[in-house]
Tab-separated table of C-alpha atoms in Angstrom:
chain	number	residue	atom	x	y	z
A	1	MET	CA	169.776	233.434	64.155
A	2	THR	CA	169.125	230.617	66.667
A	3	ILE	CA	168.124	233.079	69.397
A	4	ARG	CA	165.756	234.840	66.987
A	5	ARG	CA	164.092	231.530	66.094
A	6	THR	CA	163.740	230.691	69.792
A	7	TRP	CA	161.919	233.952	70.477
A	8	TRP	CA	159.575	233.261	67.543
A	9	ALA	CA	158.880	229.789	68.942
A	10	TRP	CA	158.086	231.170	72.410
A	11	GLY	CA	155.914	233.814	70.783
A	12	PHE	CA	153.781	231.175	69.108
A	13	LEU	CA	153.679	229.019	72.254
A	14	ALA	CA	152.730	231.848	74.602
A	15	ALA	CA	149.002	231.959	73.768
A	16	PRO	CA	148.331	228.177	74.023
A	17	LEU	CA	150.469	227.927	77.180
A	18	LEU	CA	148.557	230.796	78.761
A	19	ALA	CA	145.209	229.227	77.810
A	20	TYR	CA	146.344	225.852	79.201
A	21	GLY	CA	147.499	227.456	82.424
A	22	ILE	CA	144.208	229.315	82.920
A	23	THR	CA	141.857	226.465	81.959
A	24	VAL	CA	143.761	223.413	83.254
A	25	VAL	CA	146.666	224.125	85.604
A	26	TRP	CA	145.060	226.858	87.717
A	27	PRO	CA	141.722	225.007	88.271
A	28	ALA	CA	143.667	221.834	89.161
A	29	LEU	CA	145.819	223.641	91.724
A	30	TYR	CA	142.711	225.417	93.061
A	31	SER	CA	140.971	222.058	93.477
A	32	PHE	CA	144.017	220.504	95.141
A	33	ALA	CA	144.162	223.363	97.641
A	34	HIS	CA	140.490	222.852	98.584
A	35	GLY	CA	141.221	219.178	99.283
A	36	PHE	CA	142.826	220.393	102.512
A	37	THR	CA	139.825	222.477	103.584
A	38	ASP	CA	136.244	221.855	104.739
A	39	TRP	CA	134.760	224.077	102.016
A	40	GLN	CA	130.973	223.606	101.768
A	41	ALA	CA	130.339	225.929	98.801
A	42	VAL	CA	129.855	228.915	101.095
A	43	GLY	CA	132.850	231.025	102.021
A	44	GLY	CA	136.348	229.737	101.478
A	45	GLY	CA	136.399	226.921	104.012
A	46	GLU	CA	138.920	226.423	106.810
A	47	PHE	CA	142.208	224.597	106.523
A	48	VAL	CA	141.823	221.106	108.054
A	49	GLY	CA	145.079	219.502	106.983
A	50	LEU	CA	144.719	215.814	106.149
A	51	GLU	CA	141.308	215.424	107.801
A	52	GLN	CA	139.487	214.864	104.488
A	53	PHE	CA	141.938	212.086	103.593
A	54	ARG	CA	141.551	210.442	107.026
A	55	ARG	CA	137.794	210.609	106.508
A	56	MET	CA	138.141	208.530	103.323
A	57	THR	CA	139.580	205.536	105.182
A	58	ALA	CA	136.254	205.101	107.019
A	59	ASP	CA	133.984	206.014	104.112
A	60	PRO	CA	132.407	202.910	102.456
A	61	SER	CA	131.481	204.978	99.383
A	62	PHE	CA	135.103	205.989	98.819
A	63	LEU	CA	136.446	202.461	99.368
A	64	ARG	CA	133.841	201.056	96.960
A	65	ALA	CA	134.636	203.712	94.343
A	66	LEU	CA	138.374	203.020	94.695
A	67	ARG	CA	137.742	199.275	94.265
A	68	ASN	CA	135.547	199.893	91.192
A	69	THR	CA	138.174	202.193	89.664
A	70	LEU	CA	140.937	199.612	90.138
A	71	ILE	CA	138.781	196.779	88.722
A	72	TRP	CA	137.839	199.002	85.804
A	73	THR	CA	141.495	199.861	85.171
A	74	VAL	CA	142.664	196.236	85.167
A	75	LEU	CA	139.875	195.102	82.839
A	76	ALA	CA	140.436	198.134	80.633
A	77	VAL	CA	143.978	196.982	79.950
A	78	VAL	CA	143.261	193.271	79.525
A	79	VAL	CA	139.961	193.045	77.626
A	80	PRO	CA	140.296	195.727	74.899
A	81	THR	CA	143.914	194.724	74.263
A	82	ILE	CA	143.196	191.024	73.738
A	83	ALA	CA	139.884	191.496	71.920
A	84	GLY	CA	141.233	194.341	69.755
A	85	LEU	CA	144.298	192.323	68.790
A	86	ALA	CA	142.197	189.264	67.922
A	87	LEU	CA	139.855	191.370	65.790
A	88	ALA	CA	142.743	193.114	64.039
A	89	LEU	CA	144.473	189.811	63.227
A	90	ALA	CA	141.220	188.374	61.865
A	91	LEU	CA	140.308	191.460	59.826
A	92	ASN	CA	143.846	191.726	58.467
A	93	ARG	CA	143.217	188.447	56.636
A	94	VAL	CA	139.908	189.564	55.144
A	95	THR	CA	140.150	190.499	51.468
A	96	ARG	CA	136.543	190.728	50.240
A	97	PHE	CA	134.500	193.667	51.553
A	98	ALA	CA	137.428	194.471	53.840
A	99	LYS	CA	136.730	198.221	54.003
A	100	LEU	CA	133.034	197.675	54.735
A	101	ILE	CA	133.686	195.158	57.502
A	102	LYS	CA	136.379	197.315	59.080
A	103	SER	CA	134.072	200.326	58.950
A	104	ILE	CA	131.358	198.388	60.812
A	105	PHE	CA	133.783	197.504	63.594
A	106	PHE	CA	135.151	201.066	63.552
A	107	LEU	CA	131.682	202.609	64.007
A	108	PRO	CA	131.626	202.643	67.869
A	109	LEU	CA	134.736	204.811	67.847
A	110	ALA	CA	132.860	207.529	65.990
A	111	LEU	CA	130.345	207.850	68.829
A	112	SER	CA	130.797	209.838	72.021
A	113	LEU	CA	130.664	207.908	75.291
A	114	VAL	CA	127.408	209.675	76.126
A	115	VAL	CA	125.834	208.254	72.965
A	116	VAL	CA	127.376	204.830	73.623
A	117	GLY	CA	125.959	204.896	77.139
A	118	GLN	CA	122.488	205.855	75.913
A	119	VAL	CA	122.518	203.104	73.239
A	120	TRP	CA	123.464	200.437	75.775
A	121	PHE	CA	120.962	201.831	78.269
A	122	TRP	CA	118.243	200.989	75.734
A	123	ILE	CA	119.816	197.590	75.041
A	124	TYR	CA	119.708	196.753	78.766
A	125	ARG	CA	116.123	197.942	79.385
A	126	PRO	CA	114.344	195.163	81.305
A	127	GLU	CA	110.961	195.383	79.556
A	128	ASP	CA	111.786	196.026	75.908
A	129	GLY	CA	115.600	196.092	75.730
A	130	LEU	CA	117.299	194.307	72.835
A	131	LEU	CA	119.270	191.966	75.100
A	132	ASN	CA	116.245	190.567	76.924
A	133	LEU	CA	114.279	190.357	73.650
A	134	VAL	CA	117.074	188.303	72.046
A	135	LEU	CA	117.281	186.036	75.087
A	136	GLY	CA	113.538	185.501	74.909
A	137	ALA	CA	113.668	184.776	71.170
A	138	VAL	CA	116.189	181.950	71.685
A	139	GLY	CA	114.260	180.411	74.560
A	140	LEU	CA	116.275	181.894	77.399
A	141	GLU	CA	113.565	184.060	78.946
A	142	SER	CA	114.684	183.023	82.413
A	143	TRP	CA	118.026	184.759	81.743
A	144	GLY	CA	116.234	188.067	81.222
A	145	HIS	CA	117.368	190.590	83.767
A	146	ALA	CA	117.199	194.187	84.953
A	147	TRP	CA	120.880	194.481	84.136
A	148	LEU	CA	121.404	198.053	85.315
A	149	SER	CA	119.207	197.809	88.394
A	150	ASP	CA	120.837	194.745	89.938
A	151	PRO	CA	123.879	195.599	92.113
A	152	ASP	CA	125.482	192.299	91.060
A	153	THR	CA	125.377	193.044	87.311
A	154	ALA	CA	125.258	196.833	86.975
A	155	LEU	CA	129.013	197.508	87.090
A	156	TRP	CA	129.802	194.702	84.632
A	157	ALA	CA	127.038	195.864	82.294
A	158	VAL	CA	128.522	199.374	82.203
A	159	MET	CA	132.017	197.980	81.645
A	160	ILE	CA	130.803	195.923	78.665
A	161	ALA	CA	129.291	199.046	77.117
A	162	TRP	CA	132.518	200.990	77.668
A	163	GLY	CA	134.630	198.072	76.373
A	164	TRP	CA	132.548	197.940	73.178
A	165	GLN	CA	134.053	201.268	72.121
A	166	GLN	CA	137.530	200.651	73.508
A	167	VAL	CA	137.859	197.385	71.573
A	168	ALA	CA	137.230	199.352	68.377
A	169	LEU	CA	139.977	201.814	69.327
A	170	ALA	CA	142.449	199.002	70.059
A	171	MET	CA	141.526	197.252	66.824
A	172	VAL	CA	142.237	200.352	64.728
A	173	ILE	CA	145.644	200.870	66.378
A	174	PHE	CA	146.623	197.210	65.949
A	175	LEU	CA	145.467	197.237	62.309
A	176	ALA	CA	147.753	200.204	61.699
A	177	GLY	CA	150.568	198.387	63.505
A	178	LEU	CA	150.133	195.259	61.388
A	179	THR	CA	151.092	197.249	58.292
A	180	SER	CA	154.618	197.513	59.764
A	181	VAL	CA	155.044	193.748	60.144
A	182	SER	CA	157.579	192.556	57.612
A	183	ARG	CA	155.902	190.244	55.102
A	184	ASP	CA	159.316	188.918	54.044
A	185	LEU	CA	160.156	188.001	57.631
A	186	THR	CA	156.798	186.280	58.112
A	187	GLU	CA	157.183	184.288	54.890
A	188	ALA	CA	160.769	183.339	55.801
A	189	ALA	CA	159.564	182.036	59.162
A	190	HIS	CA	156.822	180.090	57.393
A	191	MET	CA	159.358	178.541	54.980
A	192	ASP	CA	161.507	177.554	57.979
A	193	GLY	CA	158.588	175.529	59.300
A	194	ALA	CA	157.244	177.947	61.918
A	195	GLY	CA	153.545	177.409	62.586
A	196	ALA	CA	150.920	180.137	62.912
A	197	TRP	CA	151.364	180.455	66.710
A	198	ALA	CA	155.180	180.547	66.405
A	199	ARG	CA	154.994	183.265	63.721
A	200	LEU	CA	152.595	185.271	65.852
A	201	ARG	CA	154.777	184.986	68.975
A	202	ALA	CA	158.197	185.495	67.351
A	203	VAL	CA	157.466	187.874	64.483
A	204	VAL	CA	154.107	189.638	64.731
A	205	LEU	CA	153.838	190.431	68.449
A	206	PRO	CA	157.364	191.942	68.772
A	207	ALA	CA	156.623	194.154	65.764
A	208	LEU	CA	153.395	195.281	67.419
A	209	ARG	CA	155.090	196.427	70.648
A	210	PRO	CA	154.668	200.156	69.885
A	211	SER	CA	150.975	199.502	69.249
A	212	PHE	CA	150.692	197.688	72.597
A	213	VAL	CA	152.193	200.723	74.331
A	214	VAL	CA	149.695	203.098	72.701
A	215	VAL	CA	146.691	200.829	73.352
A	216	THR	CA	147.656	200.259	76.990
A	217	SER	CA	148.342	203.951	77.610
A	218	LEU	CA	145.022	205.081	76.126
A	219	SER	CA	143.113	202.327	77.938
A	220	LEU	CA	144.645	203.319	81.277
A	221	ILE	CA	143.918	206.997	80.794
A	222	ASN	CA	140.354	206.401	79.561
A	223	ALA	CA	139.629	203.993	82.413
A	224	LEU	CA	140.905	206.271	85.164
A	225	LYS	CA	138.859	209.230	83.942
A	226	SER	CA	135.693	207.174	83.313
A	227	PHE	CA	132.746	209.358	84.258
A	228	ASP	CA	130.375	210.147	81.413
A	229	ILE	CA	129.276	206.624	80.481
A	230	VAL	CA	128.744	205.676	84.150
A	231	TYR	CA	126.746	208.808	84.809
A	232	VAL	CA	124.584	208.360	81.694
A	233	MET	CA	123.826	204.665	82.305
A	234	THR	CA	123.423	204.420	86.095
A	235	GLY	CA	124.298	207.742	87.693
A	236	GLY	CA	126.525	205.706	90.018
A	237	GLY	CA	123.653	203.447	91.182
A	238	PRO	CA	122.091	201.184	92.125
A	239	PHE	CA	123.011	201.862	95.747
A	240	ARG	CA	126.265	203.504	94.501
A	241	GLN	CA	127.561	200.147	93.326
A	242	THR	CA	128.878	201.552	90.021
A	243	GLU	CA	130.509	204.688	91.367
A	244	THR	CA	134.096	205.301	90.332
A	245	LEU	CA	136.336	207.912	91.945
A	246	ALA	CA	135.437	210.436	89.235
A	247	VAL	CA	131.694	209.900	89.785
A	248	LEU	CA	132.113	210.042	93.570
A	249	ALA	CA	134.035	213.330	93.332
A	250	TYR	CA	131.231	214.794	91.216
A	251	ARG	CA	128.457	213.537	93.520
A	252	VAL	CA	129.890	214.809	96.789
A	253	SER	CA	130.866	218.124	95.204
A	254	PHE	CA	127.756	218.998	93.198
A	255	LYS	CA	125.006	216.975	94.891
A	256	THR	CA	125.897	217.469	98.553
A	257	TYR	CA	128.088	220.576	98.055
A	258	ASP	CA	130.910	219.040	100.102
A	259	PHE	CA	133.547	220.593	97.863
A	260	GLY	CA	136.386	220.011	100.315
A	261	TYR	CA	135.820	216.253	100.361
A	262	GLY	CA	135.164	216.142	96.592
A	263	SER	CA	138.452	217.951	95.976
A	264	ALA	CA	140.266	215.479	98.241
A	265	VAL	CA	138.802	212.568	96.231
A	266	SER	CA	140.038	214.281	93.054
A	267	VAL	CA	143.522	214.513	94.561
A	268	VAL	CA	143.471	210.766	95.280
A	269	LEU	CA	142.309	210.048	91.715
A	270	PHE	CA	145.146	212.213	90.391
A	271	VAL	CA	147.727	210.430	92.549
A	272	VAL	CA	146.406	206.975	91.559
A	273	SER	CA	146.540	207.984	87.883
A	274	VAL	CA	150.077	209.344	88.112
A	275	VAL	CA	151.340	206.271	89.981
A	276	ILE	CA	149.751	203.714	87.619
A	277	ILE	CA	150.680	205.503	84.398
A	278	GLY	CA	154.134	206.409	85.746
A	279	LEU	CA	154.839	202.765	86.666
A	280	PHE	CA	153.713	201.638	83.215
A	281	PHE	CA	155.981	204.099	81.396
A	282	ALA	CA	158.890	203.278	83.726
A	283	TRP	CA	158.435	199.574	82.982
A	284	ASN	CA	158.207	200.322	79.256
A	285	SER	CA	161.372	202.420	79.406
A	286	TRP	CA	163.160	199.599	81.258
A	287	LYS	CA	162.066	197.158	78.549
A	288	ASP	CA	163.423	199.486	75.854
A	289	ARG	CA	166.831	199.521	77.512
A	290	HIS	CA	167.009	195.751	78.034
A	291	VAL	CA	165.535	194.384	74.788
């Protein structure tokens, strides 16, 4: 009976596994293989070993994209987690119009990153963008800026736009997690004289640990694969100052047709992603065993 059920299970899994292998695994392996060639879109390219990876060490564009990706990843973990938690704690206390207010904060999550990028592109427009208009209305015209054209502000401006949606995602997950916090335990701590900060630190935050794991995991994954919002808002400019590894891989592959180098950049992005996410899950597993 058990063997029969196993065959049925494999029968149902066969089609999705085959589709996954054809659309994900095979293209990934194909791309990895080209990372060791000098393929220029014509022919198959010749095997060059680690030459493409050695080339990266002297490529300012790659080093800048790697730096941007790492900055983006760190901020992606810190900012949405703290801001989402603060919003969730505040909204959890709201009683009047709670659903309406939560829906307003939830709205960014319903938009694709392409739409988010286009909305913030209009907000940042130097001549008639909402941000500069608001600054002018409050007497801060001198603060007006070409936010996406200045190399010093472009990357941060894109990150703010991306964080706007990620904060909403973190908030929703933390709001769901707050429903699991024991009200009896919180009230008992309050009766024992624990203040708001002590209750948050000793009761609420430990109960939210699974939510922290989910928020951090999603933030890491979304940050490392960030492409669409960067491409929509700046295209990697100005002067390639906002390029991440994903954008760089696309540019060198489909703008200059240097597919060998683009594939090598993709391999590096994959390795960075596996290392960062693997370290996080290893640390989380260690915490589970020692708490």
